[in-house]
Tab-separated table of C-alpha atoms in Angstrom:
chain	number	residue	atom	x	y	z
A	30	MET	CA	-6.539	-69.140	-16.146
A	31	LYS	CA	-7.042	-67.601	-12.708
A	32	ARG	CA	-10.592	-67.633	-11.365
A	33	ILE	CA	-11.370	-64.699	-9.113
A	34	LEU	CA	-14.478	-64.375	-6.983
A	35	ILE	CA	-15.394	-60.820	-6.034
A	36	ALA	CA	-17.539	-61.200	-2.968
A	37	GLY	CA	-17.561	-57.595	-1.860
A	38	ALA	CA	-19.494	-56.186	1.020
A	39	SER	CA	-20.417	-53.125	-0.988
A	40	THR	CA	-23.256	-51.863	-3.079
A	41	PHE	CA	-21.538	-52.801	-6.321
A	42	GLY	CA	-24.076	-53.215	-9.092
A	43	VAL	CA	-26.987	-51.294	-7.571
A	44	LYS	CA	-26.609	-48.159	-9.670
A	45	ASN	CA	-24.352	-46.386	-7.167
A	46	LEU	CA	-21.845	-44.673	-9.460
A	47	GLY	CA	-19.183	-44.269	-6.758
A	48	ASP	CA	-19.226	-47.947	-5.863
A	49	ASP	CA	-19.441	-48.956	-9.521
A	50	ALA	CA	-16.354	-46.806	-10.210
A	51	MET	CA	-14.520	-48.662	-7.434
A	52	PHE	CA	-15.691	-51.981	-8.931
A	53	CYS	CA	-14.487	-50.864	-12.382
A	54	ASN	CA	-11.086	-49.951	-10.918
A	55	LEU	CA	-10.858	-53.346	-9.211
A	56	VAL	CA	-11.795	-55.288	-12.357
A	57	GLU	CA	-9.469	-53.264	-14.584
A	58	GLY	CA	-6.605	-53.665	-12.133
A	59	LEU	CA	-7.154	-57.407	-11.967
A	60	ARG	CA	-7.224	-57.688	-15.757
A	61	ARG	CA	-4.123	-55.520	-16.140
A	62	ASN	CA	-2.172	-57.740	-13.730
A	63	ILE	CA	-3.822	-61.088	-14.531
A	64	PRO	CA	-4.878	-60.818	-18.196
A	65	ASP	CA	-6.330	-64.320	-18.418
A	66	CYS	CA	-8.539	-64.045	-15.315
A	67	GLU	CA	-12.174	-65.088	-15.172
A	68	ILE	CA	-14.225	-63.031	-12.703
A	69	THR	CA	-17.361	-64.115	-10.879
A	70	PHE	CA	-19.212	-61.553	-8.793
A	71	LEU	CA	-21.534	-62.228	-5.851
A	72	ALA	CA	-24.140	-59.552	-6.500
A	73	ARG	CA	-27.084	-58.279	-4.517
A	74	HIS	CA	-28.977	-57.995	-7.810
A	75	PRO	CA	-27.388	-60.050	-10.609
A	76	ASP	CA	-27.813	-58.129	-13.854
A	77	GLU	CA	-26.878	-59.203	-17.378
A	78	ARG	CA	-26.200	-55.599	-18.432
A	79	PHE	CA	-23.801	-55.082	-15.503
A	80	ASP	CA	-22.077	-58.359	-16.390
A	81	GLU	CA	-21.724	-57.261	-20.010
A	82	VAL	CA	-20.326	-53.819	-19.126
A	83	PHE	CA	-17.717	-55.190	-16.705
A	84	GLY	CA	-17.074	-58.571	-18.330
A	85	VAL	CA	-18.006	-60.604	-15.265
A	86	GLN	CA	-20.512	-63.320	-14.395
A	87	SER	CA	-22.818	-62.444	-11.504
A	88	ILE	CA	-24.558	-64.798	-9.120
A	89	LYS	CA	-26.876	-63.960	-6.225
A	90	ASN	CA	-25.188	-63.240	-2.893
A	91	PHE	CA	-26.344	-63.654	0.738
A	92	GLU	CA	-28.365	-60.419	0.810
A	93	PHE	CA	-32.119	-60.084	0.548
A	94	ASP	CA	-33.435	-58.171	-2.458
A	95	CYS	CA	-34.791	-55.304	-0.369
A	96	LYS	CA	-34.421	-53.970	3.145
A	97	GLN	CA	-38.040	-54.765	4.026
A	98	ASP	CA	-37.439	-58.475	3.326
A	99	SER	CA	-34.356	-58.467	5.558
A	100	LEU	CA	-35.866	-56.850	8.648
A	101	GLY	CA	-35.368	-59.020	11.717
A	102	LYS	CA	-33.520	-61.678	9.723
A	103	TRP	CA	-29.998	-62.923	9.290
A	104	PHE	CA	-28.427	-63.294	5.859
A	105	ARG	CA	-30.546	-64.976	3.191
A	106	GLY	CA	-30.404	-68.738	3.486
A	107	PHE	CA	-29.729	-68.758	7.246
A	108	ASN	CA	-33.268	-68.144	8.525
A	109	PRO	CA	-35.984	-70.723	9.203
A	110	GLY	CA	-37.899	-71.312	5.974
A	111	ASP	CA	-35.278	-69.703	3.679
A	112	SER	CA	-34.395	-71.466	0.449
A	113	THR	CA	-30.762	-72.580	0.348
A	114	THR	CA	-30.509	-73.050	-3.411
A	115	HIS	CA	-28.330	-69.954	-3.798
A	116	LEU	CA	-25.963	-71.238	-1.076
A	117	LYS	CA	-25.119	-74.202	-3.301
A	118	GLU	CA	-24.281	-71.834	-6.159
A	119	ILE	CA	-22.116	-69.721	-3.832
A	120	ARG	CA	-20.423	-72.888	-2.534
A	121	GLU	CA	-19.613	-73.892	-6.117
A	122	ALA	CA	-18.237	-70.428	-6.944
A	123	ILE	CA	-15.968	-70.491	-3.886
A	124	SER	CA	-14.904	-74.060	-4.558
A	125	ASN	CA	-13.922	-73.166	-8.140
A	126	CYS	CA	-12.121	-69.884	-7.461
A	127	ASP	CA	-8.392	-69.368	-7.003
A	128	VAL	CA	-8.834	-66.308	-4.780
A	129	MET	CA	-11.716	-64.417	-3.173
A	130	VAL	CA	-11.749	-60.627	-2.999
A	131	ILE	CA	-13.661	-59.262	0.003
A	132	GLY	CA	-14.287	-55.598	0.564
A	133	GLY	CA	-15.296	-52.419	-1.053
A	134	ASN	CA	-16.905	-50.841	1.975
A	135	SER	CA	-16.171	-49.800	5.493
A	136	PHE	CA	-16.623	-51.888	8.605
A	137	MET	CA	-18.558	-49.093	10.317
A	138	GLU	CA	-21.516	-51.372	11.003
A	139	ILE	CA	-19.648	-53.784	13.290
A	140	SER	CA	-21.748	-54.488	16.349
A	141	PRO	CA	-21.676	-57.478	18.690
A	142	SER	CA	-25.477	-57.369	18.881
A	143	ASP	CA	-25.866	-57.724	15.112
A	144	PHE	CA	-24.604	-61.266	14.603
A	145	MET	CA	-24.957	-62.123	10.892
A	146	ARG	CA	-26.136	-58.626	10.017
A	147	GLY	CA	-24.180	-55.749	8.521
A	148	VAL	CA	-20.952	-55.310	6.598
A	149	GLY	CA	-18.578	-56.635	9.261
A	150	SER	CA	-20.539	-59.835	9.786
A	151	TYR	CA	-20.983	-60.253	6.033
A	152	SER	CA	-17.235	-59.961	5.478
A	153	ALA	CA	-16.517	-62.380	8.335
A	154	LEU	CA	-18.963	-64.873	6.808
A	155	LEU	CA	-17.171	-64.651	3.448
A	156	ALA	CA	-13.749	-65.050	5.080
A	157	THR	CA	-15.041	-68.070	7.004
A	158	TRP	CA	-16.304	-69.703	3.803
A	159	ALA	CA	-12.942	-69.003	2.128
A	160	LYS	CA	-11.111	-70.655	5.028
A	161	LEU	CA	-13.467	-73.663	4.987
A	162	PHE	CA	-12.682	-74.164	1.297
A	163	GLU	CA	-8.970	-73.458	1.844
A	164	LYS	CA	-9.099	-70.511	-0.549
A	165	PRO	CA	-6.951	-67.437	-0.106
A	166	TYR	CA	-8.787	-64.155	0.286
A	167	VAL	CA	-7.785	-60.516	0.112
A	168	LEU	CA	-9.435	-57.363	1.394
A	169	TYR	CA	-9.999	-54.571	-1.100
A	170	GLY	CA	-11.028	-50.976	-0.423
A	171	VAL	CA	-11.900	-51.650	3.204
A	172	ALA	CA	-11.916	-48.766	5.653
A	173	THR	CA	-12.473	-48.858	9.369
A	174	PRO	CA	-14.083	-46.120	11.426
């Protein structure tokens, strides 16, 4: 069985029908080509209903739950006083996967002044974790400005 970690930098799973359609296409394509795959999804808001609809298991990602909580901060778990419990769960998901899928959004937010903020930095963080764990990663649905 192939274990796939979808760690997209998109708004998958937040009731955005366009992004959810792209997620559906990704999951269906994976299952068509790798029928015995098990999919874990790093979600902004893990949701049992979403998991049931798409046949995935969601865990909390690096994002804060709302924009207000994220103002002036880096990704969740990397700020003074942040809990790191979710980082251990992410570490386990990466350690157990066979491949990580990164993408599903554009890199329009790339800015040297926004270290560890925005889509580009988020994707670079995921790619770095994949490299640290010696896991292959692929980009999916990524557009550049």
